[in-house]
PDB file of C-alpha atoms in Angstrom:
ATOM      1  CA  UNK A   1      79.269  87.043  89.552  1.00 54.00           C
ATOM      2  CA  UNK A   2      76.489  85.372  90.871  1.00 47.00           C
ATOM      3  CA  UNK A   3      74.029  85.209  93.700  1.00 46.00           C
ATOM      4  CA  UNK A   4      71.211  84.362  94.742  1.00 42.00           C
ATOM      5  CA  UNK A   5      68.020  83.932  97.197  1.00 42.00           C
ATOM      6  CA  UNK A   6      65.719  80.910  97.217  1.00 40.00           C
ATOM      7  CA  UNK A   7      62.603  83.113  94.027  1.00 56.00           C
ATOM      8  CA  UNK A   8      65.452  85.407  92.566  1.00 77.00           C
ATOM      9  CA  UNK A   9      68.469  84.045  91.207  1.00 86.00           C
ATOM     10  CA  UNK A  10      70.959  86.165  89.867  1.00 90.00           C
ATOM     11  CA  UNK A  11      74.123  86.028  87.910  1.00 92.00           C
ATOM     12  CA  UNK A  12      76.156  88.573  85.787  1.00 94.00           C
ATOM     13  CA  UNK A  13      79.666  87.303  83.364  1.00 95.00           C
ATOM     14  CA  UNK A  14      81.431  87.891  79.625  1.00 96.00           C
ATOM     15  CA  UNK A  15      80.381  86.798  76.783  1.00 95.00           C
ATOM     16  CA  UNK A  16      80.802  86.166  72.932  1.00 95.00           C
ATOM     17  CA  UNK A  17      78.283  85.538  70.204  1.00 95.00           C
ATOM     18  CA  UNK A  18      79.029  82.492  68.176  1.00 93.00           C
ATOM     19  CA  UNK A  19      78.110  81.148  65.341  1.00 92.00           C
ATOM     20  CA  UNK A  20      76.312  77.753  64.712  1.00 88.00           C
ATOM     21  CA  UNK A  21      75.403  75.627  61.872  1.00 81.00           C
ATOM     22  CA  UNK A  22      71.091  75.007  61.438  1.00 74.00           C
ATOM     23  CA  UNK A  23      68.657  76.547  60.038  1.00 71.00           C
ATOM     24  CA  UNK A  24      66.460  78.054  62.289  1.00 70.00           C
ATOM     25  CA  UNK A  25      68.974  79.267  65.127  1.00 68.00           C
ATOM     26  CA  UNK A  26      72.570  80.893  63.178  1.00 85.00           C
ATOM     27  CA  UNK A  27      73.936  82.958  66.996  1.00 92.00           C
ATOM     28  CA  UNK A  28      73.859  81.351  70.373  1.00 92.00           C
ATOM     29  CA  UNK A  29      75.386  83.638  73.793  1.00 95.00           C
ATOM     30  CA  UNK A  30      77.118  80.784  75.508  1.00 94.00           C
ATOM     31  CA  UNK A  31      76.034  80.885  80.087  1.00 94.00           C
ATOM     32  CA  UNK A  32      79.132  79.622  82.028  1.00 94.00           C
ATOM     33  CA  UNK A  33      78.737  76.500  83.101  1.00 89.00           C
ATOM     34  CA  UNK A  34      78.501  78.140  87.044  1.00 89.00           C
ATOM     35  CA  UNK A  35      75.943  79.815  86.101  1.00 90.00           C
ATOM     36  CA  UNK A  36      73.519  77.019  84.601  1.00 85.00           C
ATOM     37  CA  UNK A  37      74.674  75.123  87.691  1.00 85.00           C
ATOM     38  CA  UNK A  38      72.612  78.082  89.970  1.00 85.00           C
ATOM     39  CA  UNK A  39      69.564  78.579  87.645  1.00 81.00           C
ATOM     40  CA  UNK A  40      69.025  74.473  86.324  1.00 78.00           C
ATOM     41  CA  UNK A  41      66.182  72.739  88.387  1.00 73.00           C
ATOM     42  CA  UNK A  42      65.062  70.395  86.277  1.00 68.00           C
ATOM     43  CA  UNK A  43      65.935  69.278  82.587  1.00 67.00           C
ATOM     44  CA  UNK A  44      65.226  71.083  79.599  1.00 70.00           C
ATOM     45  CA  UNK A  45      64.524  75.156  79.305  1.00 77.00           C
ATOM     46  CA  UNK A  46      65.077  77.830  81.961  1.00 84.00           C
ATOM     47  CA  UNK A  47      63.287  81.552  81.593  1.00 86.00           C
ATOM     48  CA  UNK A  48      64.960  84.262  82.852  1.00 90.00           C
ATOM     49  CA  UNK A  49      65.553  87.684  82.746  1.00 90.00           C
ATOM     50  CA  UNK A  50      68.671  88.791  80.206  1.00 93.00           C
ATOM     51  CA  UNK A  51      70.174  92.292  79.689  1.00 95.00           C
ATOM     52  CA  UNK A  52      73.028  92.317  77.017  1.00 96.00           C
ATOM     53  CA  UNK A  53      75.692  95.725  77.887  1.00 93.00           C
ATOM     54  CA  UNK A  54      72.904  96.963  80.887  1.00 91.00           C
ATOM     55  CA  UNK A  55      70.282  98.041  77.785  1.00 90.00           C
ATOM     56  CA  UNK A  56      65.750  97.218  78.443  1.00 87.00           C
ATOM     57  CA  UNK A  57      65.675  93.928  79.819  1.00 89.00           C
ATOM     58  CA  UNK A  58      63.101  91.157  77.259  1.00 87.00           C
ATOM     59  CA  UNK A  59      62.234  87.547  78.148  1.00 86.00           C
ATOM     60  CA  UNK A  60      64.468  84.411  76.786  1.00 87.00           C
ATOM     61  CA  UNK A  61      65.260  80.908  78.289  1.00 88.00           C
ATOM     62  CA  UNK A  62      68.526  79.272  78.628  1.00 89.00           C
ATOM     63  CA  UNK A  63      68.184  76.180  76.238  1.00 88.00           C
ATOM     64  CA  UNK A  64      70.110  73.090  76.487  1.00 88.00           C
ATOM     65  CA  UNK A  65      72.962  72.753  73.751  1.00 84.00           C
ATOM     66  CA  UNK A  66      74.810  69.631  73.613  1.00 83.00           C
ATOM     67  CA  UNK A  67      76.167  69.751  76.178  1.00 82.00           C
ATOM     68  CA  UNK A  68      75.983  73.728  77.574  1.00 86.00           C
ATOM     69  CA  UNK A  69      73.388  75.929  78.113  1.00 91.00           C
ATOM     70  CA  UNK A  70      73.451  79.165  75.521  1.00 93.00           C
ATOM     71  CA  UNK A  71      70.873  81.701  75.227  1.00 93.00           C
ATOM     72  CA  UNK A  72      69.779  82.067  71.241  1.00 90.00           C
ATOM     73  CA  UNK A  73      70.370  85.230  69.407  1.00 92.00           C
ATOM     74  CA  UNK A  74      68.272  86.096  67.240  1.00 87.00           C
ATOM     75  CA  UNK A  75      69.316  88.759  64.215  1.00 87.00           C
ATOM     76  CA  UNK A  76      66.847  91.663  65.863  1.00 85.00           C
ATOM     77  CA  UNK A  77      68.835  90.722  68.773  1.00 89.00           C
ATOM     78  CA  UNK A  78      72.284  90.920  67.093  1.00 92.00           C
ATOM     79  CA  UNK A  79      71.380  94.131  65.487  1.00 91.00           C
ATOM     80  CA  UNK A  80      69.646  95.665  68.378  1.00 90.00           C
ATOM     81  CA  UNK A  81      73.250  95.617  70.908  1.00 92.00           C
ATOM     82  CA  UNK A  82      75.621  95.886  67.509  1.00 94.00           C
ATOM     83  CA  UNK A  83      77.062  92.136  68.706  1.00 94.00           C
ATOM     84  CA  UNK A  84      79.861  90.421  66.884  1.00 92.00           C
ATOM     85  CA  UNK A  85      81.681  87.917  66.887  1.00 91.00           C
ATOM     86  CA  UNK A  86      84.629  87.663  68.846  1.00 87.00           C
ATOM     87  CA  UNK A  87      83.261  91.013  70.782  1.00 95.00           C
ATOM     88  CA  UNK A  88      83.181  90.414  74.674  1.00 96.00           C
ATOM     89  CA  UNK A  89      80.641  91.842  76.178  1.00 96.00           C
ATOM     90  CA  UNK A  90      78.778  92.161  79.261  1.00 96.00           C
ATOM     91  CA  UNK A  91      75.252  89.856  80.724  1.00 96.00           C
ATOM     92  CA  UNK A  92      72.952  90.041  83.576  1.00 95.00           C
ATOM     93  CA  UNK A  93      70.718  87.579  83.639  1.00 94.00           C
ATOM     94  CA  UNK A  94      67.767  87.022  86.230  1.00 91.00           C
ATOM     95  CA  UNK A  95      65.155  84.461  87.175  1.00 87.00           C
ATOM     96  CA  UNK A  96      61.598  84.768  85.353  1.00 84.00           C
ATOM     97  CA  UNK A  97      59.345  84.598  88.329  1.00 78.00           C
ATOM     98  CA  UNK A  98      56.461  85.159  85.835  1.00 76.00           C
ATOM     99  CA  UNK A  99      58.496  82.779  83.332  1.00 74.00           C
ATOM    100  CA  UNK A 100      57.875  84.887  80.845  1.00 72.00           C
ATOM    101  CA  UNK A 101      53.946  85.193  80.778  1.00 77.00           C
ATOM    102  CA  UNK A 102      54.565  88.321  81.582  1.00 81.00           C
ATOM    103  CA  UNK A 103      50.501  89.958  80.148  1.00 88.00           C
ATOM    104  CA  UNK A 104      50.763  93.315  78.561  1.00 89.00           C
ATOM    105  CA  UNK A 105      48.787  95.942  79.682  1.00 92.00           C
ATOM    106  CA  UNK A 106      46.478  96.076  76.122  1.00 94.00           C
ATOM    107  CA  UNK A 107      46.102  92.099  76.705  1.00 94.00           C
ATOM    108  CA  UNK A 108      45.660  92.680  80.054  1.00 92.00           C
ATOM    109  CA  UNK A 109      42.560  94.152  79.159  1.00 94.00           C
ATOM    110  CA  UNK A 110      40.784  92.907  76.327  1.00 93.00           C
ATOM    111  CA  UNK A 111      41.253  89.320  79.064  1.00 93.00           C
ATOM    112  CA  UNK A 112      39.259  91.957  81.422  1.00 94.00           C
ATOM    113  CA  UNK A 113      35.825  92.733  79.294  1.00 94.00           C
ATOM    114  CA  UNK A 114      35.623  89.312  77.157  1.00 94.00           C
ATOM    115  CA  UNK A 115      35.296  86.312  79.658  1.00 94.00           C
ATOM    116  CA  UNK A 116      34.828  83.767  77.056  1.00 93.00           C
ATOM    117  CA  UNK A 117      38.886  85.253  75.308  1.00 92.00           C
ATOM    118  CA  UNK A 118      40.129  85.263  79.350  1.00 92.00           C
ATOM    119  CA  UNK A 119      38.802  81.593  79.190  1.00 91.00           C
ATOM    120  CA  UNK A 120      39.843  80.111  76.088  1.00 90.00           C
ATOM    121  CA  UNK A 121      43.247  82.117  76.877  1.00 91.00           C
ATOM    122  CA  UNK A 122      44.398  80.637  80.019  1.00 90.00           C
ATOM    123  CA  UNK A 123      43.812  77.152  78.549  1.00 89.00           C
ATOM    124  CA  UNK A 124      46.313  77.513  75.694  1.00 89.00           C
ATOM    125  CA  UNK A 125      49.902  75.605  77.059  1.00 87.00           C
ATOM    126  CA  UNK A 126      53.090  78.730  78.136  1.00 84.00           C
ATOM    127  CA  UNK A 127      54.785  77.988  75.582  1.00 83.00           C
ATOM    128  CA  UNK A 128      51.471  78.942  72.721  1.00 88.00           C
ATOM    129  CA  UNK A 129      50.782  82.199  75.750  1.00 89.00           C
ATOM    130  CA  UNK A 130      54.809  82.942  75.602  1.00 84.00           C
ATOM    131  CA  UNK A 131      54.533  83.393  71.433  1.00 86.00           C
ATOM    132  CA  UNK A 132      51.781  85.424  71.659  1.00 91.00           C
ATOM    133  CA  UNK A 133      52.981  87.831  74.014  1.00 87.00           C
ATOM    134  CA  UNK A 134      56.161  87.656  71.974  1.00 84.00           C
ATOM    135  CA  UNK A 135      54.333  88.353  69.422  1.00 88.00           C
ATOM    136  CA  UNK A 136      52.073  91.122  71.249  1.00 92.00           C
ATOM    137  CA  UNK A 137      54.967  93.113  72.413  1.00 85.00           C
ATOM    138  CA  UNK A 138      57.356  93.017  69.600  1.00 83.00           C
ATOM    139  CA  UNK A 139      54.873  96.923  68.557  1.00 87.00           C
ATOM    140  CA  UNK A 140      56.265  99.715  68.080  1.00 86.00           C
ATOM    141  CA  UNK A 141      53.374 101.155  68.729  1.00 93.00           C
ATOM    142  CA  UNK A 142      50.349 101.398  71.365  1.00 94.00           C
ATOM    143  CA  UNK A 143      47.808 101.361  68.742  1.00 95.00           C
ATOM    144  CA  UNK A 144      49.615  97.962  67.152  1.00 95.00           C
ATOM    145  CA  UNK A 145      49.544  95.831  69.979  1.00 93.00           C
ATOM    146  CA  UNK A 146      45.972  97.070  70.732  1.00 94.00           C
ATOM    147  CA  UNK A 147      45.698  95.741  66.998  1.00 96.00           C
ATOM    148  CA  UNK A 148      47.211  92.356  68.015  1.00 94.00           C
ATOM    149  CA  UNK A 149      45.501  92.210  71.177  1.00 94.00           C
ATOM    150  CA  UNK A 150      41.716  91.943  68.921  1.00 95.00           C
ATOM    151  CA  UNK A 151      42.831  90.113  66.363  1.00 94.00           C
ATOM    152  CA  UNK A 152      44.775  87.667  68.411  1.00 92.00           C
ATOM    153  CA  UNK A 153      40.553  87.842  71.054  1.00 93.00           C
ATOM    154  CA  UNK A 154      39.047  86.450  67.098  1.00 92.00           C
ATOM    155  CA  UNK A 155      40.883  84.313  66.179  1.00 91.00           C
ATOM    156  CA  UNK A 156      41.138  82.088  69.581  1.00 90.00           C
ATOM    157  CA  UNK A 157      37.740  81.745  69.591  1.00 91.00           C
ATOM    158  CA  UNK A 158      36.924  80.919  66.324  1.00 89.00           C
ATOM    159  CA  UNK A 159      39.829  78.215  67.191  1.00 86.00           C
ATOM    160  CA  UNK A 160      42.112  79.848  63.982  1.00 84.00           C
ATOM    161  CA  UNK A 161      45.666  79.385  65.119  1.00 79.00           C
ATOM    162  CA  UNK A 162      47.636  75.427  64.283  1.00 70.00           C
ATOM    163  CA  UNK A 163      48.351  74.517  67.497  1.00 67.00           C
ATOM    164  CA  UNK A 164      44.272  74.641  67.437  1.00 63.00           C
ATOM    165  CA  UNK A 165      43.778  72.783  64.467  1.00 58.00           C
ATOM    166  CA  UNK A 166      42.123  69.339  64.870  1.00 54.00           C
ATOM    167  CA  UNK A 167      45.581  66.884  64.067  1.00 51.00           C
ATOM    168  CA  UNK A 168      45.115  64.378  60.237  1.00 57.00           C
TER     169      UNK A 168
END
């Protein structure tokens, strides 16, 4: 089932987890061509929100890989959703109107209290922001998310993150 509106595209399809050769990615979820056509606007990855087997949505991307688009499946995702190769499952996706940049409440509070941190965070590239947001969101407890936010605020203001270092 595929549906679309100007601001929010949605699709649901049956998929099968597929192993791939490679050092970084070991499994992918292939996305049917008609679904990719609906979502694709430009070249490159397309930010989406995904739900597998009707469970909680998570931000990810439709990634171009050879002649198709796929969703990367981490070991954590496979374990959480109990995915097996060759066993079909339902995938629901929709446009991510925030481009994967929805800010957790804990980080928003730190940003609101520290203008210098906010200006430096706002200046980061979208991919760097997504990595930071993923790191914060993956913490299981509120206390850990707060600690990660405060640690990141210190590191970003001190220029300690690897992409803030001058290139040699």
